[in-house]
Amino acid sequence: MKELALYFQDIARRESIEYADIRIGHYRTQFLFLQDLSPKAINDFERMGLGIRVLYDGAWGFASSTKIEKGEIERVLKKAIEIAKASSIVRGDYRVKLAQEPVHMDKYVVPIEIDPFEVPINEKINLLYGINDEMLKVKGIVKTYSYMELRRRDQTFASTEGSLIETTIFTSNAGYTAYAVGNNDTQSRSFQDYPLNKGYEHIRSLKLKENAERIANEAVMKLYAAEPDEGNMDLVLDPSNLSLTIHESVGHPTELDRVLGYEANYAGRSFATPEKLGNFKYGSSIVNFVADNTLPSGLATTGFDDEGVECQKWYIIKDGILVDYSSTREVAAILGFPRSRGSARADSFSSFPINRIPNLCLMPGDESKTPEELISDVRRGVYIEGRGSYSIDQMRLNFQFGGDLFYEIKDGKKGRMLKNVIYQSITPQFWNSLDGVTDKRFWEPRGFLTCGKGEPSQSAQMTNGAPYARFRNVKVGRGRR
Amino acid sequence: MIEKFREIAKKIIQSSKADHTEVFFQRVKEDNTRFGESRVTQNMSMDQTSLSVTVHVGKKKGTLTTTLGDDIRVEEILRRAVEIAQNNVEDPEYMPPVEKEDIPVIMRVVPDTESVDPKTKAGVLGSIFNDARRENLRVAGIFTNGVYQYGIFNTNGLEAYYETSMASLSTTVQTENSSGYAKDQNEDIGKIKPLDIYAVAKEKAIKGMNPKDLEPGLYDVILEPLAVADFVDFMLFDMDARGADEGRSFFSGKHGQKIFDERVTLYSDPFSELNPSMPFDNEGVAIKKINWVKSGVLENLYYDRYWAKKNNKKPTGRPFSLIFADTEKSMDELIKKVKRGLLITRFWYIRYVDRKSITLTGMTRDGLFYIEDGIMRYPVKNFRFNDSPARALANVIDIGKGRRIVGEEISFATYMPTLLIKDFNLASKTEF
C-alpha cells in the first residue's frame, strides 16, 4: 500500500489543486451473534478500498473505489477533482483553509498481546454459547443474546504535503443480554459494551461467563422491583451509565463542526458556541473533562487521525469552564486555532472524514472517595448502573436517560431495587449539580463502537471514561406510559 | 448488473463443496452532496459492491462478506466460509436456504438519476444558497442520487434480483432563533423539486421565528407525515411473532384483537404504487401484500422461516415498506378540529423507554406551532415527548392525506398520513 500511496503523492502534486490526500484501507471485522443456543451470525467481513479527498479553489471533492491499483488511483483522483470543481462554483465567499500540521512519516500499531483473528473461532463461539446456556438455566429467562465483535484496520494515509502514515488498529468487544418475563412484565439486564483498542486478551479479561448467572438473576429480580417515586432527587451514577451521558451532553456539543453549523440538517448544532470559550460555566468546579487520543487502549487512540494529524491530549472543560473543542483541520482554521485537535475520522475508505468525539473522559477526584461514600451523603435518591434509554435535543440541552439497574437510596444507604427509572435535565444545569466524584481507583474507560453522525450516517468509536459521580436535585421519573 | 451477479454466483455455487451455498450481492453507487452554512461542505462519490457467501455444512453455517473487486478469489472465499462453518456449533434453529420461487425481477432505475453530474447538482444548490444569503438565512442539507442493486442466489435455484434508483433532497433552513425542515425523494430525479422543498423549509423557519414558551403536558397534536413515519416505524421493530409468543412484546396475546382506532390500517405491499419496494427480504423470502393491522384489528405479525415452521405458519418475509392508509383530508381540515394543541413537523432522536408498552422518547424539531380554536397561532419552543405509538393509534382523532417519505429511524420509504392524536404526552421542554 505504501508504494501506491507514494504514487498518489507523485501524480496528485502535478495537478493544479491546493491539497489532496488518500486513505488506502483494509478493514477486517469478525462478528458473532447468538440468540439463545442458536448461532444467528458467525460472519467475517473484509473490505478494501481507497478514498481520495481533493481541495480545489477552496472547496472539497471526494471519490472512492474498491479497486486498489495505480490506474484506479488516477481515475479516482480525476473524479475527486471534478467534484471539487463543482463544489467551488457555489462556495460563495468562503474558502476552506487547513490549520497547519507538521509533515509526518510514521507508523502506529495498537499494542496487543493476542491477535483476535488468530484465536480459533470455535473458542469464541463456545464462550458465547456457554454464556447463553448459563443464563437460560435461570428460571424466568425467556431470551438471551450474546455477541462478540473483533476489528482490525490497516490504513495508509498520504497527503500532497508529504505525510505518509501507516496505522494498524485492533478493537475487541463482547457482551450479552438476558430477557425475563413474569409478574405481567418484561425486563432485561445486560453485561454491557466494554470495548477497547486491545487484542483478544481483553475478551479473556472481562469475566464474561463468570457474570452470566448474576446478570440473568438481576433481569428476573427487575420484574418484581418497584417503580421509582417521581420528583427531584439526587443521583449516583456508575461509570457505565455516566459514559453515555458524557458522550451525548459533553462529547457531541463540543464537536467544533457541529458548533459551526455543519451538521444542522441531521445531528444538529450546539449550545456551546465560540463566544462561550473561556468563560462559560459548563459544570461545577470539580468538572474536568480531558480529551486524550493518546490514552492507552482508548478507542480513538489511533496514532494519527484520518487527515494525518497526530493524536493529542487536551482539556475541553477545566474546573467547570469550557476551554476548547474537538476539531478538524478545516474547522480549527475557521476559529483561527493554530492546530487541529486531530479529531477527523472516517468509518471507511469510502467515507469523508468528519469531526468526531475524541476519547473524552471525566477526571476522577484527587481525594480518596469510594462509591459508598458518595451514597452515604444522599438522603433521597437513586443509584444507577449501566445504560438504558437515551435521547437529547439537537442543540444538546434537554436530555433524558435511563439505565440498566437501579437502587433506591434512602438516608445514605442503598435500598430496594427499582425499575423503569428515567432522569431528565438540561446539560449545564446537570453538570453544575455535580458535587462528588470517586477517586482514580474507581475510574473506568467505558466506550462506544457505534456513535452515529453525518449524512450518510457514519459510525465511529471512542472511549468516554468516568468515575462514579453524584448529582444533586435531578428530575427523576417513570419510564412507562 | 443481473447478468454479472448471476455469473459470479454461478461460479461460486459450482465451485462450492458445501451442502448448500448462498450468494448475496449489494451494490451502492451513490453521489452525496452535503451542505451547511449555505455552502457545500462535503461532495462525495462512491461505487461499492459487497459480496456475501454463506455456506451450510450439515446444520452449521459460516459467512464471509467482502468488497467485490475485479479479482474474485472464489477458492479463498469458499475456504474461509467453510472454515467458519466447520468450527461453528450446530444450529438448533437451522433452516436450509430459501426454496426456489418465481420472484418478479424489478428494474426501476431512471437513467437521469444515475447520470446527473456534480456540476448540475451544484447549480441547483447554488440557487438555494443565493436565496438564503439574500434573505439572511442559513441552509444545510444533503442532495443524494444513486443506484442500488441487490441479488440473492442459492443452491436451491433461487434467483432474486432488484434494482432501483433514488434521488433525495432534505434541507434545514435556519434563522437566528428558528429552523424549518423539508424533504422529498423519488426514483426519478426529475420529479424532485429542490426549490419547492427549500421553500417549504424556509416558510417553516420564518413562521417559527421568536418561539414562545409553553408548559409541558398533554396536548392534542397534529403529526405531519415525517413525524408519523419516525414515530410509527419504531413499532415495526416489535411486530415480531416470536417476541409476542414469548411474552416479550406489546403484541403478546393480542392477535385478532382490536388494538387501535378502527380507522387505522397498516400494511406492506411491494407492488403498491403508493410505495413500491423490494419484493423479497434479506434472506430471499418473497414478500406479498400483507395487512398487519386492518381497521384497528391486529391481523398479522412478522414470522421468520424458523418460527413459521415451528408454529405451522407461512413466513411473511421482512418487508422494506409500510403503508398507513390515509384519507383525502387536508392539513387545514385537521387544524380546524383542534381546540388546543400543537402542529409537529418532525421528531428527533427517538429511542425506547419501555419496550413492553412501546413507550418512546424523543424531541420535536424544526417547526412546532401552537393551535387554538382551529387556528395556528404562534411558534413554540421544542418539547420532549414520552409516549407510545400503540397508545397514540388507539387515540386517533382524525387521519389526513398521506405521502411517501423516508424517515430518520429506518432506511426505507414508507407511506404515512397526517395524524391528529389525542392527549400526546409532551413531558419536558427545552430552551429553543
PDB file of C-alpha atoms in Angstrom, chain A residues 201-351:
ATOM      1  CA  GLU A 201      -6.611 -10.621  25.884  1.00  0.00           C
ATOM      2  CA  HIS A 202      -9.306  -8.017  26.576  1.00  0.00           C
ATOM      3  CA  ILE A 203     -12.113 -10.535  25.919  1.00  0.00           C
ATOM      4  CA  ARG A 204     -10.427 -13.049  28.205  1.00  0.00           C
ATOM      5  CA  SER A 205     -10.106 -10.462  30.973  1.00  0.00           C
ATOM      6  CA  LEU A 206     -13.783  -9.453  31.008  1.00  0.00           C
ATOM      7  CA  LYS A 207     -15.018 -12.388  33.139  1.00  0.00           C
ATOM      8  CA  LEU A 208     -17.921 -12.757  30.750  1.00  0.00           C
ATOM      9  CA  LYS A 209     -19.105 -16.232  31.705  1.00  0.00           C
ATOM     10  CA  GLU A 210     -18.455 -15.679  35.387  1.00  0.00           C
ATOM     11  CA  ASN A 211     -21.077 -12.904  35.417  1.00  0.00           C
ATOM     12  CA  ALA A 212     -23.750 -14.624  33.320  1.00  0.00           C
ATOM     13  CA  GLU A 213     -25.782 -16.128  36.160  1.00  0.00           C
ATOM     14  CA  ARG A 214     -25.745 -12.846  38.122  1.00  0.00           C
ATOM     15  CA  ILE A 215     -26.894 -10.866  35.092  1.00  0.00           C
ATOM     16  CA  ALA A 216     -29.756 -13.305  34.431  1.00  0.00           C
ATOM     17  CA  ASN A 217     -30.804 -13.271  38.091  1.00  0.00           C
ATOM     18  CA  GLU A 218     -30.869  -9.488  38.098  1.00  0.00           C
ATOM     19  CA  ALA A 219     -33.120  -9.485  34.987  1.00  0.00           C
ATOM     20  CA  VAL A 220     -35.610 -11.655  36.893  1.00  0.00           C
ATOM     21  CA  MET A 221     -35.341  -9.510  40.035  1.00  0.00           C
ATOM     22  CA  LYS A 222     -36.226  -6.436  37.983  1.00  0.00           C
ATOM     23  CA  LEU A 223     -39.638  -7.968  37.213  1.00  0.00           C
ATOM     24  CA  TYR A 224     -40.559  -7.623  40.865  1.00  0.00           C
ATOM     25  CA  ALA A 225     -38.838  -4.288  41.518  1.00  0.00           C
ATOM     26  CA  ALA A 226     -40.820  -1.146  42.371  1.00  0.00           C
ATOM     27  CA  GLU A 227     -41.294   1.868  40.127  1.00  0.00           C
ATOM     28  CA  PRO A 228     -39.492   4.970  41.427  1.00  0.00           C
ATOM     29  CA  ASP A 229     -41.059   7.924  43.197  1.00  0.00           C
ATOM     30  CA  GLU A 230     -41.267  10.846  40.806  1.00  0.00           C
ATOM     31  CA  GLY A 231     -39.714  14.218  41.533  1.00  0.00           C
ATOM     32  CA  ASN A 232     -36.367  15.904  42.042  1.00  0.00           C
ATOM     33  CA  MET A 233     -33.755  13.869  43.915  1.00  0.00           C
ATOM     34  CA  ASP A 234     -30.051  13.027  43.952  1.00  0.00           C
ATOM     35  CA  LEU A 235     -28.387  10.575  41.586  1.00  0.00           C
ATOM     36  CA  VAL A 236     -25.282   8.444  41.966  1.00  0.00           C
ATOM     37  CA  LEU A 237     -24.251   7.166  38.539  1.00  0.00           C
ATOM     38  CA  ASP A 238     -21.778   4.402  37.811  1.00  0.00           C
ATOM     39  CA  PRO A 239     -19.099   4.880  35.086  1.00  0.00           C
ATOM     40  CA  SER A 240     -21.055   2.838  32.545  1.00  0.00           C
ATOM     41  CA  ASN A 241     -24.215   4.910  32.870  1.00  0.00           C
ATOM     42  CA  LEU A 242     -22.312   8.182  33.066  1.00  0.00           C
ATOM     43  CA  SER A 243     -20.229   7.410  29.972  1.00  0.00           C
ATOM     44  CA  LEU A 244     -23.322   7.722  27.766  1.00  0.00           C
ATOM     45  CA  THR A 245     -24.431  10.936  29.456  1.00  0.00           C
ATOM     46  CA  ILE A 246     -20.923  12.327  28.913  1.00  0.00           C
ATOM     47  CA  HIS A 247     -20.959  11.222  25.299  1.00  0.00           C
ATOM     48  CA  GLU A 248     -24.229  12.948  24.498  1.00  0.00           C
ATOM     49  CA  SER A 249     -24.094  16.052  26.680  1.00  0.00           C
ATOM     50  CA  VAL A 250     -20.368  16.909  26.530  1.00  0.00           C
ATOM     51  CA  GLY A 251     -18.817  14.938  23.655  1.00  0.00           C
ATOM     52  CA  HIS A 252     -21.206  15.960  20.887  1.00  0.00           C
ATOM     53  CA  PRO A 253     -21.790  19.604  21.900  1.00  0.00           C
ATOM     54  CA  THR A 254     -18.044  20.256  21.858  1.00  0.00           C
ATOM     55  CA  GLU A 255     -17.501  18.981  18.305  1.00  0.00           C
ATOM     56  CA  LEU A 256     -16.497  22.177  16.532  1.00  0.00           C
ATOM     57  CA  ASP A 257     -18.065  21.283  13.163  1.00  0.00           C
ATOM     58  CA  ARG A 258     -21.432  20.963  14.892  1.00  0.00           C
ATOM     59  CA  VAL A 259     -20.872  24.256  16.727  1.00  0.00           C
ATOM     60  CA  LEU A 260     -20.238  25.911  13.355  1.00  0.00           C
ATOM     61  CA  GLY A 261     -23.418  24.565  11.750  1.00  0.00           C
ATOM     62  CA  TYR A 262     -22.054  21.755   9.554  1.00  0.00           C
ATOM     63  CA  GLU A 263     -24.443  19.156  10.995  1.00  0.00           C
ATOM     64  CA  ALA A 264     -27.550  21.346  11.218  1.00  0.00           C
ATOM     65  CA  ASN A 265     -29.605  19.157   8.889  1.00  0.00           C
ATOM     66  CA  TYR A 266     -29.258  15.934  10.857  1.00  0.00           C
ATOM     67  CA  ALA A 267     -27.141  15.520  14.013  1.00  0.00           C
ATOM     68  CA  GLY A 268     -27.852  19.119  14.917  1.00  0.00           C
ATOM     69  CA  ARG A 269     -25.942  22.074  16.334  1.00  0.00           C
ATOM     70  CA  SER A 270     -24.693  23.007  19.802  1.00  0.00           C
ATOM     71  CA  PHE A 271     -25.401  25.437  22.601  1.00  0.00           C
ATOM     72  CA  ALA A 272     -21.627  25.575  23.349  1.00  0.00           C
ATOM     73  CA  THR A 273     -20.923  28.377  20.875  1.00  0.00           C
ATOM     74  CA  PRO A 274     -17.483  30.034  20.423  1.00  0.00           C
ATOM     75  CA  GLU A 275     -18.209  33.201  22.434  1.00  0.00           C
ATOM     76  CA  LYS A 276     -18.556  30.919  25.481  1.00  0.00           C
ATOM     77  CA  LEU A 277     -14.951  29.681  25.206  1.00  0.00           C
ATOM     78  CA  GLY A 278     -13.015  30.509  28.350  1.00  0.00           C
ATOM     79  CA  ASN A 279     -15.960  31.951  30.264  1.00  0.00           C
ATOM     80  CA  PHE A 280     -18.943  29.570  30.174  1.00  0.00           C
ATOM     81  CA  LYS A 281     -19.591  27.651  33.367  1.00  0.00           C
ATOM     82  CA  TYR A 282     -20.430  24.286  31.830  1.00  0.00           C
ATOM     83  CA  GLY A 283     -20.247  22.481  35.154  1.00  0.00           C
ATOM     84  CA  SER A 284     -19.313  22.785  38.795  1.00  0.00           C
ATOM     85  CA  SER A 285     -15.690  23.476  39.733  1.00  0.00           C
ATOM     86  CA  ILE A 286     -14.883  19.753  40.081  1.00  0.00           C
ATOM     87  CA  VAL A 287     -15.923  19.067  36.484  1.00  0.00           C
ATOM     88  CA  ASN A 288     -12.774  18.390  34.446  1.00  0.00           C
ATOM     89  CA  PHE A 289     -13.031  16.821  31.002  1.00  0.00           C
ATOM     90  CA  VAL A 290      -9.818  15.769  29.317  1.00  0.00           C
ATOM     91  CA  ALA A 291      -9.741  14.678  25.690  1.00  0.00           C
ATOM     92  CA  ASP A 292      -6.952  12.175  25.291  1.00  0.00           C
ATOM     93  CA  ASN A 293      -6.393  10.399  21.996  1.00  0.00           C
ATOM     94  CA  THR A 294      -3.111   9.067  23.393  1.00  0.00           C
ATOM     95  CA  LEU A 295      -4.950   7.157  26.164  1.00  0.00           C
ATOM     96  CA  PRO A 296      -3.590   3.582  26.175  1.00  0.00           C
ATOM     97  CA  SER A 297      -6.220   1.238  24.650  1.00  0.00           C
ATOM     98  CA  GLY A 298      -8.622   4.149  24.067  1.00  0.00           C
ATOM     99  CA  LEU A 299     -10.967   3.587  21.142  1.00  0.00           C
ATOM    100  CA  ALA A 300      -9.890   6.844  19.461  1.00  0.00           C
ATOM    101  CA  THR A 301      -6.197   6.191  20.133  1.00  0.00           C
ATOM    102  CA  THR A 302      -5.074   5.736  16.554  1.00  0.00           C
ATOM    103  CA  GLY A 303      -1.688   7.487  16.478  1.00  0.00           C
ATOM    104  CA  PHE A 304      -2.918   9.925  13.845  1.00  0.00           C
ATOM    105  CA  ASP A 305      -6.384  10.923  12.706  1.00  0.00           C
ATOM    106  CA  ASP A 306      -7.729  10.466   9.173  1.00  0.00           C
ATOM    107  CA  GLU A 307      -6.205  13.691   7.892  1.00  0.00           C
ATOM    108  CA  GLY A 308      -2.745  12.964   9.253  1.00  0.00           C
ATOM    109  CA  VAL A 309      -2.903  14.995  12.476  1.00  0.00           C
ATOM    110  CA  GLU A 310      -1.073  13.460  15.410  1.00  0.00           C
ATOM    111  CA  CYS A 311      -3.235  12.328  18.336  1.00  0.00           C
ATOM    112  CA  GLN A 312      -3.166  14.730  21.290  1.00  0.00           C
ATOM    113  CA  LYS A 313      -4.275  15.272  24.886  1.00  0.00           C
ATOM    114  CA  TRP A 314      -6.051  18.479  25.947  1.00  0.00           C
ATOM    115  CA  TYR A 315      -8.658  19.924  28.295  1.00  0.00           C
ATOM    116  CA  ILE A 316     -12.144  20.632  26.929  1.00  0.00           C
ATOM    117  CA  ILE A 317     -13.644  21.618  30.280  1.00  0.00           C
ATOM    118  CA  LYS A 318     -11.282  22.744  33.043  1.00  0.00           C
ATOM    119  CA  ASP A 319     -12.501  23.459  36.560  1.00  0.00           C
ATOM    120  CA  GLY A 320     -16.019  23.649  35.151  1.00  0.00           C
ATOM    121  CA  ILE A 321     -15.228  26.163  32.360  1.00  0.00           C
ATOM    122  CA  LEU A 322     -15.500  25.394  28.621  1.00  0.00           C
ATOM    123  CA  VAL A 323     -11.948  25.891  27.277  1.00  0.00           C
ATOM    124  CA  ASP A 324     -11.683  24.013  23.960  1.00  0.00           C
ATOM    125  CA  TYR A 325     -13.329  21.769  21.358  1.00  0.00           C
ATOM    126  CA  SER A 326     -12.551  18.697  19.314  1.00  0.00           C
ATOM    127  CA  SER A 327     -11.708  19.780  15.771  1.00  0.00           C
ATOM    128  CA  THR A 328     -10.544  19.003  12.262  1.00  0.00           C
ATOM    129  CA  ARG A 329      -8.027  20.998  10.230  1.00  0.00           C
ATOM    130  CA  GLU A 330     -10.808  22.874   8.408  1.00  0.00           C
ATOM    131  CA  VAL A 331     -12.912  23.922  11.387  1.00  0.00           C
ATOM    132  CA  ALA A 332      -9.859  24.688  13.555  1.00  0.00           C
ATOM    133  CA  ALA A 333      -8.749  27.167  10.878  1.00  0.00           C
ATOM    134  CA  ILE A 334     -12.172  28.867  10.877  1.00  0.00           C
ATOM    135  CA  LEU A 335     -11.719  29.847  14.535  1.00  0.00           C
ATOM    136  CA  GLY A 336      -8.050  30.692  13.967  1.00  0.00           C
ATOM    137  CA  PHE A 337      -6.731  27.870  16.133  1.00  0.00           C
ATOM    138  CA  PRO A 338      -3.068  27.140  15.432  1.00  0.00           C
ATOM    139  CA  ARG A 339      -3.598  23.399  15.079  1.00  0.00           C
ATOM    140  CA  SER A 340      -6.375  20.843  14.656  1.00  0.00           C
ATOM    141  CA  ARG A 341      -7.081  18.681  17.689  1.00  0.00           C
ATOM    142  CA  GLY A 342      -6.824  15.628  15.435  1.00  0.00           C
ATOM    143  CA  SER A 343     -10.468  14.560  15.586  1.00  0.00           C
ATOM    144  CA  ALA A 344     -11.170  13.887  11.882  1.00  0.00           C
ATOM    145  CA  ARG A 345     -12.185  10.282  11.448  1.00  0.00           C
ATOM    146  CA  ALA A 346     -13.994   8.302   8.757  1.00  0.00           C
ATOM    147  CA  ASP A 347     -15.645   4.903   9.206  1.00  0.00           C
ATOM    148  CA  SER A 348     -14.397   3.609   5.866  1.00  0.00           C
ATOM    149  CA  PHE A 349     -12.173   4.395   2.927  1.00  0.00           C
ATOM    150  CA  SER A 350     -15.374   5.442   1.153  1.00  0.00           C
ATOM    151  CA  SER A 351     -16.401   7.979   3.815  1.00  0.00           C
TER     152      SER A 351
END
